[in-house]
PDB file of C-alpha atoms in Angstrom:
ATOM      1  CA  UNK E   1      28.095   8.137  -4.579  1.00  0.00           C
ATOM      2  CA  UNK E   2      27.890  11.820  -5.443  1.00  0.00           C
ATOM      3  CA  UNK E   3      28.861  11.346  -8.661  1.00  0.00           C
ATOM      4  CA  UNK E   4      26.617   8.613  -9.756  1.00  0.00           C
ATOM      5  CA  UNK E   5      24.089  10.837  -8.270  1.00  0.00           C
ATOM      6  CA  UNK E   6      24.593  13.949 -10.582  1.00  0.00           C
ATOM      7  CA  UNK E   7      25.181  11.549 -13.369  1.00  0.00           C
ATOM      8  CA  UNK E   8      21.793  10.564 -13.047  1.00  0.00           C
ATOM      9  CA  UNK E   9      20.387  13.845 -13.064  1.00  0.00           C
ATOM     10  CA  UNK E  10      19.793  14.585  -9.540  1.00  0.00           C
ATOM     11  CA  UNK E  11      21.463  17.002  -7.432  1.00  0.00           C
ATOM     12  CA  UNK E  12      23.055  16.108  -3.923  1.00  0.00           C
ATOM     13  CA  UNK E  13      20.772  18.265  -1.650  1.00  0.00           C
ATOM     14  CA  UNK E  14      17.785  17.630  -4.132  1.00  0.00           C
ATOM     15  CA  UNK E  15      18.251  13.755  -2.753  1.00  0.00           C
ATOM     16  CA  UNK E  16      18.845  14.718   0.783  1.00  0.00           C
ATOM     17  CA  UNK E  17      15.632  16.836   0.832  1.00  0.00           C
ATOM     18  CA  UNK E  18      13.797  14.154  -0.924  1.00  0.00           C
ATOM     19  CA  UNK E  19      14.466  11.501   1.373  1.00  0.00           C
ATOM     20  CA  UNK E  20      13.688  13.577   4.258  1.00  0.00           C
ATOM     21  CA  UNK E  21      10.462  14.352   3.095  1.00  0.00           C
ATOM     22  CA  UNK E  22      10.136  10.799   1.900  1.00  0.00           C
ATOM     23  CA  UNK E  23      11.054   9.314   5.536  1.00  0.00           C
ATOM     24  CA  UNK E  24       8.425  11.475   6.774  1.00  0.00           C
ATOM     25  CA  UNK E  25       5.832   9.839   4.745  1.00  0.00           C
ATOM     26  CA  UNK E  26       6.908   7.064   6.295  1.00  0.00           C
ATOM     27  CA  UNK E  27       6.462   7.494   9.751  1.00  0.00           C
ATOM     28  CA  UNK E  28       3.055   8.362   8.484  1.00  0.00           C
ATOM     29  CA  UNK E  29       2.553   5.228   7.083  1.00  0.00           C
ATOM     30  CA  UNK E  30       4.025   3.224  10.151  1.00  0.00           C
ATOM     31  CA  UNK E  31       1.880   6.219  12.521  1.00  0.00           C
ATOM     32  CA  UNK E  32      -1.252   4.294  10.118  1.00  0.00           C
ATOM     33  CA  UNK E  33      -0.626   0.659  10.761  1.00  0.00           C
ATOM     34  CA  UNK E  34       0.185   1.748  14.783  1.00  0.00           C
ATOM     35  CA  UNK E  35      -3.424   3.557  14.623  1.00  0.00           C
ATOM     36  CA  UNK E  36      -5.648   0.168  12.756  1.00  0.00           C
ATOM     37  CA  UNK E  37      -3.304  -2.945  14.873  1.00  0.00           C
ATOM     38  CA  UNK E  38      -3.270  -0.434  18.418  1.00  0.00           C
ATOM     39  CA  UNK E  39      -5.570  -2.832  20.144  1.00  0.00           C
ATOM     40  CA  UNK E  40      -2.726  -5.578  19.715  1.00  0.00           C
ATOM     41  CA  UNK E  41       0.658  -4.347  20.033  1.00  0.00           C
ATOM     42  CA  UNK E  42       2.443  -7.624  18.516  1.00  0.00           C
ATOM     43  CA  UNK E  43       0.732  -7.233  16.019  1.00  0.00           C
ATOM     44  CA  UNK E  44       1.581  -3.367  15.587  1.00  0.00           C
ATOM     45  CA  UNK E  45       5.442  -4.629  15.854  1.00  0.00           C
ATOM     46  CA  UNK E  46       5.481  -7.372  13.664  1.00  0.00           C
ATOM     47  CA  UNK E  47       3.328  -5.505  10.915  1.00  0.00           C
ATOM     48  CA  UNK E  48       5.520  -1.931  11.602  1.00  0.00           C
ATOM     49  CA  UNK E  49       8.754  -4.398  11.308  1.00  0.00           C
ATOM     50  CA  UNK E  50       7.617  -6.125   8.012  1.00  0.00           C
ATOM     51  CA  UNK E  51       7.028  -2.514   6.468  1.00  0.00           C
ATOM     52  CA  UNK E  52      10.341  -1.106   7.365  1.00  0.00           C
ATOM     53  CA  UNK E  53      12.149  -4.042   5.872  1.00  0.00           C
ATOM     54  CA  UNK E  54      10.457  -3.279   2.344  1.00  0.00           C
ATOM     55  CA  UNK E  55      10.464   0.400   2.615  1.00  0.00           C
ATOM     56  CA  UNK E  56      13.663   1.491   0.730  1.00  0.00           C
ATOM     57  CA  UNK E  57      13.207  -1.519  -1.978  1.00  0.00           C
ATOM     58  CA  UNK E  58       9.565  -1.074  -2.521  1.00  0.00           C
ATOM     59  CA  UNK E  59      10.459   2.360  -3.387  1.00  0.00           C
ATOM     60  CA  UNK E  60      13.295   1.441  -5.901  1.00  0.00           C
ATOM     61  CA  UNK E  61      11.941  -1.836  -7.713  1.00  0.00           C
ATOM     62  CA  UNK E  62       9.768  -1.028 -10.471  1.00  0.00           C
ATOM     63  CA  UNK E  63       6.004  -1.337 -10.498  1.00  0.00           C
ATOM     64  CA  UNK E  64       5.596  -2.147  -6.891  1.00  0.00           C
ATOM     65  CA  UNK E  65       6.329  -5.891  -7.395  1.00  0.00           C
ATOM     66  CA  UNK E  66       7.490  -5.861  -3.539  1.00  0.00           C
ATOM     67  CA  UNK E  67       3.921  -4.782  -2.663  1.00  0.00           C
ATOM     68  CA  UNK E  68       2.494  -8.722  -3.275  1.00  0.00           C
ATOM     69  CA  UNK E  69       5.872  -9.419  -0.497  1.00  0.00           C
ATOM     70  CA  UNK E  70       4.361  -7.000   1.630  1.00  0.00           C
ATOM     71  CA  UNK E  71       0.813  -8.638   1.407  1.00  0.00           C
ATOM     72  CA  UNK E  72       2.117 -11.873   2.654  1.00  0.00           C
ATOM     73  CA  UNK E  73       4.165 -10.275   5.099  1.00  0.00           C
ATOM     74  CA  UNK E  74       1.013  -8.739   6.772  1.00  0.00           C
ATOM     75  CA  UNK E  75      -1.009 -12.112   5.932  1.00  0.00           C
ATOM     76  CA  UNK E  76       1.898 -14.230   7.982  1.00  0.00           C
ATOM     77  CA  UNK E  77       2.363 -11.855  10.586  1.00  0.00           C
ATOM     78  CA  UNK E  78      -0.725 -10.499  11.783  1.00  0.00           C
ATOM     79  CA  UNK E  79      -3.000 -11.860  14.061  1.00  0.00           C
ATOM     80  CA  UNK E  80      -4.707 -14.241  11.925  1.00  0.00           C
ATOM     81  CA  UNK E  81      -4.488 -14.274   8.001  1.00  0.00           C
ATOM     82  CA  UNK E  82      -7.579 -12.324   7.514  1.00  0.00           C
ATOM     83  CA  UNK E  83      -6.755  -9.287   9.892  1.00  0.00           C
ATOM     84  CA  UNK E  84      -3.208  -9.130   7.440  1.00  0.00           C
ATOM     85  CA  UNK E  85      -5.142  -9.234   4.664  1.00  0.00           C
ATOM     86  CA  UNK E  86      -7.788  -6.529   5.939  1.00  0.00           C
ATOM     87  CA  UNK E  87      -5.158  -4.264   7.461  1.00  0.00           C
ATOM     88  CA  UNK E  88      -3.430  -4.166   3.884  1.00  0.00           C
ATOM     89  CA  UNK E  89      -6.553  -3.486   1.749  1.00  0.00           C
ATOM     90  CA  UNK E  90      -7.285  -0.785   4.202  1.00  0.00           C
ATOM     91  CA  UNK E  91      -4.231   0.716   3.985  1.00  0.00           C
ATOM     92  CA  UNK E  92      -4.408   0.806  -0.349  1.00  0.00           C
ATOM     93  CA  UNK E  93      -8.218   1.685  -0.612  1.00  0.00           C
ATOM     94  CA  UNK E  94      -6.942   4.959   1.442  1.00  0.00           C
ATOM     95  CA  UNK E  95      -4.257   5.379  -0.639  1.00  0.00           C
ATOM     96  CA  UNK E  96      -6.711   5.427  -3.670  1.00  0.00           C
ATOM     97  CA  UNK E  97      -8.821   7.942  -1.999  1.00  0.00           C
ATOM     98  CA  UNK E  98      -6.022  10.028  -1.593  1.00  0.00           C
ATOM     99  CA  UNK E  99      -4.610  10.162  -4.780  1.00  0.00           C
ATOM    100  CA  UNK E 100      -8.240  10.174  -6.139  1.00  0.00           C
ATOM    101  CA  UNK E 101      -8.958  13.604  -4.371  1.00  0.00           C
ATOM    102  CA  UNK E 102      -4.702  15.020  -5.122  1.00  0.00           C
ATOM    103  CA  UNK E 103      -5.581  14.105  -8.548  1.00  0.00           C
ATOM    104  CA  UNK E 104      -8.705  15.797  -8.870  1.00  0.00           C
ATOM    105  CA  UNK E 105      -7.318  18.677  -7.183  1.00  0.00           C
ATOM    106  CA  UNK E 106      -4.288  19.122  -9.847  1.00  0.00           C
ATOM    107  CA  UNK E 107      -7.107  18.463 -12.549  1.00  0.00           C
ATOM    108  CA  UNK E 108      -8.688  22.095 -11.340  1.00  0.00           C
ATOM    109  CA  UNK E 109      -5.353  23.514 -11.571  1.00  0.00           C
ATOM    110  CA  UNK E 110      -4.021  22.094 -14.823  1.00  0.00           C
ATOM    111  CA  UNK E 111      -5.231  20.400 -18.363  1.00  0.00           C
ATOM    112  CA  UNK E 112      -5.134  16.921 -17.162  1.00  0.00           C
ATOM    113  CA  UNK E 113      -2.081  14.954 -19.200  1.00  0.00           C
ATOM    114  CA  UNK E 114      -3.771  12.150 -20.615  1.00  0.00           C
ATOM    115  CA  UNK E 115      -1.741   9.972 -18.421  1.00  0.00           C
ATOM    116  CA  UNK E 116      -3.216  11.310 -15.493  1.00  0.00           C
ATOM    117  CA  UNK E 117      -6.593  10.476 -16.598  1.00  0.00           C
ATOM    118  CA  UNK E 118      -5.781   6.870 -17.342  1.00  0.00           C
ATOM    119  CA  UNK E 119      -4.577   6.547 -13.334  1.00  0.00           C
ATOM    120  CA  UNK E 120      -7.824   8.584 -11.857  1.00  0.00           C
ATOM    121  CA  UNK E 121     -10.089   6.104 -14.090  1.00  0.00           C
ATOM    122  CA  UNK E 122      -7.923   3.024 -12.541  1.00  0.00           C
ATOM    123  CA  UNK E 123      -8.572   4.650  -9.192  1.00  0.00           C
ATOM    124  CA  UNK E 124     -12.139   4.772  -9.902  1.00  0.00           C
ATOM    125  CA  UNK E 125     -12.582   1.539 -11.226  1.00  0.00           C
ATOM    126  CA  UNK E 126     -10.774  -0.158  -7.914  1.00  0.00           C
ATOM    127  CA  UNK E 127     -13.024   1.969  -5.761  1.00  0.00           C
ATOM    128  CA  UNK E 128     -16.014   1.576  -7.296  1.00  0.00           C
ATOM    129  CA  UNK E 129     -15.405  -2.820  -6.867  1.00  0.00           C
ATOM    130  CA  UNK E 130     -14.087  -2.086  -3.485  1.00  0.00           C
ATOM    131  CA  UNK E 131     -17.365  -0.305  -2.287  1.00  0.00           C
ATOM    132  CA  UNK E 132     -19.646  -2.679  -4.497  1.00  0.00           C
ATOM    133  CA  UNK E 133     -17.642  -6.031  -2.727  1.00  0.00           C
ATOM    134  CA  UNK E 134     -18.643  -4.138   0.551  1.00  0.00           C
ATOM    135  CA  UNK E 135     -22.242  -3.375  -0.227  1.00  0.00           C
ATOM    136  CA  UNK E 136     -22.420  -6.813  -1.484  1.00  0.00           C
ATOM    137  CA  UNK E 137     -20.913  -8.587   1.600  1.00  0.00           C
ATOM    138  CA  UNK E 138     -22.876  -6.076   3.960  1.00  0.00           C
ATOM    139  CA  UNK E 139     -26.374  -6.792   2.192  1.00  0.00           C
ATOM    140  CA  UNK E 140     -26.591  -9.883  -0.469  1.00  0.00           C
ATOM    141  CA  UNK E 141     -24.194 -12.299   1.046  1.00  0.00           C
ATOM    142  CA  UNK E 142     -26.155 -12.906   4.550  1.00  0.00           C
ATOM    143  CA  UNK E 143     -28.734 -14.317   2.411  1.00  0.00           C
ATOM    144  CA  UNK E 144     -26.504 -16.888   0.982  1.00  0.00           C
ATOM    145  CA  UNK E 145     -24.962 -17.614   4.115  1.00  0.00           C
ATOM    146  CA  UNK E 146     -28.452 -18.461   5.340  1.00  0.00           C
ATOM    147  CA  UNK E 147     -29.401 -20.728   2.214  1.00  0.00           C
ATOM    148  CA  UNK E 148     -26.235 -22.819   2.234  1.00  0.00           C
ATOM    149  CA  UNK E 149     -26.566 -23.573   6.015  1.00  0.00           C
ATOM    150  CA  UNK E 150     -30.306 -24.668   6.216  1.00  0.00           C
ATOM    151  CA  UNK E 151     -30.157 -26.362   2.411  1.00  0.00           C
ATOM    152  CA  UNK E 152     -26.772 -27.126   1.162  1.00  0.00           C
ATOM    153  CA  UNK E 153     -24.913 -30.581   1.859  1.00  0.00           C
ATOM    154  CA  UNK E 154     -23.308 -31.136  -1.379  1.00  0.00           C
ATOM    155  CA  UNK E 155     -19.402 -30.478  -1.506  1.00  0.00           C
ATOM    156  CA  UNK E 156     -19.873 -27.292  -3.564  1.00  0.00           C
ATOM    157  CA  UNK E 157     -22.401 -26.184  -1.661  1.00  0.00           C
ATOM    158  CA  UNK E 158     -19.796 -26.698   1.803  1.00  0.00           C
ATOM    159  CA  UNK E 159     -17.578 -24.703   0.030  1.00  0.00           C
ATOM    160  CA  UNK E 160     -19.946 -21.972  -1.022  1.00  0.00           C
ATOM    161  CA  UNK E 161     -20.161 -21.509   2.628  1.00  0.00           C
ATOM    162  CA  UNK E 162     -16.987 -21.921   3.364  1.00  0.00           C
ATOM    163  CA  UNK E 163     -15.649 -18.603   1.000  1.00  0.00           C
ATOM    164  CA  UNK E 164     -19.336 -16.833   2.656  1.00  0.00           C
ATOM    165  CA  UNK E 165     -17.947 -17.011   5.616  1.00  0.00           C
ATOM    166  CA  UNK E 166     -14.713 -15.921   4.804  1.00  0.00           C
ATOM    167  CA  UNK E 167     -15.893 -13.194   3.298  1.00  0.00           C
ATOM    168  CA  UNK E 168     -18.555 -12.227   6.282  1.00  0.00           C
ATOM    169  CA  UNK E 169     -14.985 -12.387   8.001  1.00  0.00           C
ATOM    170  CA  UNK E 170     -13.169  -9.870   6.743  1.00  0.00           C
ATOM    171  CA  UNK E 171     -16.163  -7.608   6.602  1.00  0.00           C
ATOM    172  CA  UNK E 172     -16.281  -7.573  10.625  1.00  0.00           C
ATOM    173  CA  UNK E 173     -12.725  -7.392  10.709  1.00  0.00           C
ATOM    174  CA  UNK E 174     -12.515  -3.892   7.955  1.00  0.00           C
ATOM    175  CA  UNK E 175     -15.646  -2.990   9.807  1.00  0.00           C
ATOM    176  CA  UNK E 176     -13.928  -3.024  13.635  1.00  0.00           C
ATOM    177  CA  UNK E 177     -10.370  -2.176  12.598  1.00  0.00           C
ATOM    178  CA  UNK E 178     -12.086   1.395  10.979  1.00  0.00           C
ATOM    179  CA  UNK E 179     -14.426   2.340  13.910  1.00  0.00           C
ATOM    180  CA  UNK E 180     -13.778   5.357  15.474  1.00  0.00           C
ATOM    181  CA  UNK E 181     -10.828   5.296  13.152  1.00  0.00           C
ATOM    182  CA  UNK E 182     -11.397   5.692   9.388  1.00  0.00           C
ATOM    183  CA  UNK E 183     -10.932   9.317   8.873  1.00  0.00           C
ATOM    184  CA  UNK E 184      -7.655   9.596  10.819  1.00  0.00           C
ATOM    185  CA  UNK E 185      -6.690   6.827   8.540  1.00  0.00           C
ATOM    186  CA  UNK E 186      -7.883   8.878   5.259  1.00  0.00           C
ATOM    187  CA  UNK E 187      -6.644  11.838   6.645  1.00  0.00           C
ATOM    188  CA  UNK E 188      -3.149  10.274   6.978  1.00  0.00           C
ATOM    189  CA  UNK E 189      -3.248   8.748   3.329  1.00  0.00           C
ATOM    190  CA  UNK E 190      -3.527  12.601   2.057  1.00  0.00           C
ATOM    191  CA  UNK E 191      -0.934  13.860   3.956  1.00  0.00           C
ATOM    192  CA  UNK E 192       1.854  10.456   2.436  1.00  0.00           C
ATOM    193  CA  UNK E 193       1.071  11.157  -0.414  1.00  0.00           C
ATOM    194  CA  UNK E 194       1.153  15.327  -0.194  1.00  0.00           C
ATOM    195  CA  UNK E 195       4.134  15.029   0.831  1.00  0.00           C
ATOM    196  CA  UNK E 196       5.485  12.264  -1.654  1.00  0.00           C
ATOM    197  CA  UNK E 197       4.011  14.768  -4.465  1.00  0.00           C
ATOM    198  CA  UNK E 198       6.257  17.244  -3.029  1.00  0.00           C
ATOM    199  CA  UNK E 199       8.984  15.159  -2.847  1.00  0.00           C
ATOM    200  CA  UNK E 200       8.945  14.498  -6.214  1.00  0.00           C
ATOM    201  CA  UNK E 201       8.769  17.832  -7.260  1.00  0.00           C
ATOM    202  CA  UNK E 202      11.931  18.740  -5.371  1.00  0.00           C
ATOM    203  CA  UNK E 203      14.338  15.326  -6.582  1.00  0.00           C
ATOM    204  CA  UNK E 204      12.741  16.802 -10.568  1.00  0.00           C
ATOM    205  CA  UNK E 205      13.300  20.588  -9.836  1.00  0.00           C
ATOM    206  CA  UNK E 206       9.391  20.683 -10.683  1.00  0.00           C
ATOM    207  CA  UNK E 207       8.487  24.424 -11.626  1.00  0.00           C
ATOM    208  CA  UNK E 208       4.955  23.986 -12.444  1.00  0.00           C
ATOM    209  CA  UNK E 209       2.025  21.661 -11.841  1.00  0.00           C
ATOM    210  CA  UNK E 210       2.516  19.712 -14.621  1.00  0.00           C
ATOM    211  CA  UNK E 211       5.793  18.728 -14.310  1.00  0.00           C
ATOM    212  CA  UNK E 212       4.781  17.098 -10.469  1.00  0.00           C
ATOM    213  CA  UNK E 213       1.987  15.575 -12.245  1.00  0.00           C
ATOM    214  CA  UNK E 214       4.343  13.870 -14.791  1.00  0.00           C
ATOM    215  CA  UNK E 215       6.668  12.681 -12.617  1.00  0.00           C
ATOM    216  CA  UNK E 216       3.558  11.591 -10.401  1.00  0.00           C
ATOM    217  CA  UNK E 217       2.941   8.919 -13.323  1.00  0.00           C
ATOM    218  CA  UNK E 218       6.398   8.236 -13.709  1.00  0.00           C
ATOM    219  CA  UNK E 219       7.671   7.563 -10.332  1.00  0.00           C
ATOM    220  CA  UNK E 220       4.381   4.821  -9.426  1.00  0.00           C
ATOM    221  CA  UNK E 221       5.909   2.675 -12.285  1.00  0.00           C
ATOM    222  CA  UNK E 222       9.471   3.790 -11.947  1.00  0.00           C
ATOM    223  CA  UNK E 223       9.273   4.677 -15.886  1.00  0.00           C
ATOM    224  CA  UNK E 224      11.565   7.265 -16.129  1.00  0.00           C
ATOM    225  CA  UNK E 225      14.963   7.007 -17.646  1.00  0.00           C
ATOM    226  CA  UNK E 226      17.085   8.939 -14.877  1.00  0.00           C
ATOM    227  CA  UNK E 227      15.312   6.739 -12.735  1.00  0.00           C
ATOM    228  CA  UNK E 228      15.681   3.346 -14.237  1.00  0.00           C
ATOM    229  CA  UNK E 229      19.758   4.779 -14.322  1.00  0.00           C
ATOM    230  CA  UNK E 230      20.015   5.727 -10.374  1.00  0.00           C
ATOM    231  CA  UNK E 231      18.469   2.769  -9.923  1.00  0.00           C
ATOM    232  CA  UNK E 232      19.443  -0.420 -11.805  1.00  0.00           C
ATOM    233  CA  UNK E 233      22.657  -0.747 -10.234  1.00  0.00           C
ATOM    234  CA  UNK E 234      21.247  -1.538  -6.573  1.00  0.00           C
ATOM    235  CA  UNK E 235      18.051  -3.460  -7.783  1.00  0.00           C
ATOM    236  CA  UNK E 236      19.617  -6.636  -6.962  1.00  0.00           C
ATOM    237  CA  UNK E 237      21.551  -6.295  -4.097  1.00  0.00           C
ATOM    238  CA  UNK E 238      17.938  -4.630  -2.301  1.00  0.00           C
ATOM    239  CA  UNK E 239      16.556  -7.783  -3.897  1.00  0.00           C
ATOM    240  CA  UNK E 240      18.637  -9.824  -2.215  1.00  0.00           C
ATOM    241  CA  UNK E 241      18.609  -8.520   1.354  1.00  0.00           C
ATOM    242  CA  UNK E 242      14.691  -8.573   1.548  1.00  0.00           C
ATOM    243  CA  UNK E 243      14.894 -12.246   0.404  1.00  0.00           C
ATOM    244  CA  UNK E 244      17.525 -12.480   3.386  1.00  0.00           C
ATOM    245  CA  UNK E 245      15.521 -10.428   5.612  1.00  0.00           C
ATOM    246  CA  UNK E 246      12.339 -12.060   4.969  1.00  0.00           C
ATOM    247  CA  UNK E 247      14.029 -15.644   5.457  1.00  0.00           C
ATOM    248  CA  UNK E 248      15.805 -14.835   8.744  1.00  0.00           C
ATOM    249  CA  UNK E 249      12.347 -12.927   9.777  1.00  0.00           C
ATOM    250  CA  UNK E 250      10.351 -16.166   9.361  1.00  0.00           C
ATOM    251  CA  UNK E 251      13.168 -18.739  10.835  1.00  0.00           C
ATOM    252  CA  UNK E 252      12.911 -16.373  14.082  1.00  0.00           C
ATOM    253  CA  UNK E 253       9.378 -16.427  13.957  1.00  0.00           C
ATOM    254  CA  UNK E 254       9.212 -20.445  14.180  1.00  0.00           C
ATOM    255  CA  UNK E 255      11.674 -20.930  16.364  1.00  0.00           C
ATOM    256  CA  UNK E 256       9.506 -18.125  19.005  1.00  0.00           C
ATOM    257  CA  UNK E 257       6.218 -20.507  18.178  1.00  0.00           C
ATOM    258  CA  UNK E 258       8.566 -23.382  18.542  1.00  0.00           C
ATOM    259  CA  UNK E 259       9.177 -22.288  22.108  1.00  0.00           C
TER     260      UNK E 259
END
């Protein structure tokens, strides 16, 4: 193991301090969905136990494909679909603020690289249709809601109202799961992904800001080289166990309803 590590470019107690600091991100994470799901502790579980299975290959498998996996995990697991749902779009539109304000940060220290620019302007753009989908749910769609109940009986219009209310839905739900709450969960998102900047930094040997930048970029879509190498061999076999995990996950979860 020691010697595929080095071959890859990474030194022994580079990876060991690294995935310290990387666990600890973690807990922060799970410390995040234990803070929005505390008012329902199977929930809390069920969500905490769906993250730890796709921790270590979310982190490996390029471009986050395991992140849709996790989305139906929390869909399938919470409470009801829409809490899942909410709880996960939570938990990334923090994560965007985060890495909106680290990013802007670095930017004061450092030319931007041009790739950084490209992921603050993706960051934008998701925020910016994240708070206009609230405004709009909050303030234009109770208006709707009103028309298709008093006018509508045509089968579009029925399922107008049926997406209004969904949507109304999972605006109470965002609205009650971050009340009292929201900056301990923003507050949180800084401090994963502070610390997942440093880790990367110390797996790199990162001298200077830039470098941490770079490998910033690099590491979100698993782009680099020494990183495809360390990783490619274990791809698959990760792979596999989640779709194991998963399977057995959701065969124990029938046979408890069963019961």
């Amino acid at each position: 193991m020691q010697d595929v590590v080095q071959d890859a470019g990474f030194g022994m107690h580079q990876l060991l301090a690294a995935g310290a600091i990387y666990l600890a991100a973690n807990v922060l994470r799970i410390l995040r969905i234990a803070i929005l799901c505390m008012q329902d502790r199977t929930t809390m579980r069920r969500l905490i136990s769906v993250h730890m299975l796709l921790l270590w290959p979310n982190s490996v498998l390029p471009f986050k494909v395991l992140e849709l996996v996790r989305l139906a995990g929390f869909v399938g697991f919470a409470k009801s679909h829409v809490e899942g749902g909410a709880i996960w779009l939570i938990e990334r539109a923090s994560d965007a603020i985060a890495l909106l304000l680290l990013t802007a940060w670095l930017s004061f220290l450092v030319v931007p690289p041009e790739q950084l620019r490209l992921l603050q302007l993706l960051l934008i753009v998701f925020l910016f249709f994240a708070v206009s989908s609230a405004f709009a749910v909050k303030t234009i769609l109770p208006y709707f809601y009103d028309d298709l109940l008093l006018r509508s009986r045509s089968k579009h219009g029925l399922a107008g109202f049926w997406i209004v209310c969904r949507f109304q839905e999972y605006a109470r739900i965002v609205e009650a799961l971050l009340k009292g709450r929201a900056l301990a969960v923003l507050l949180l998102a800084i401090f994963i992904w502070g610390l997942e900047l440093f880790a990367i930094s110390i797996v790199f040997g990162g001298s200077n800001i830039e470098s941490v930048v770079s490998r910033l970029i690099e590491s979100l879509s698993q782009s680099d080289a020494r990183i495809r190498e360390f990783q490619e061999p274990i791809q698959i076999f990760l792979l596999v166990l989640v779709i194991a995990g998963i399977s057995l996950f959701s065969i124990r979860r029938l046979r408890s309803n069963a019961d």
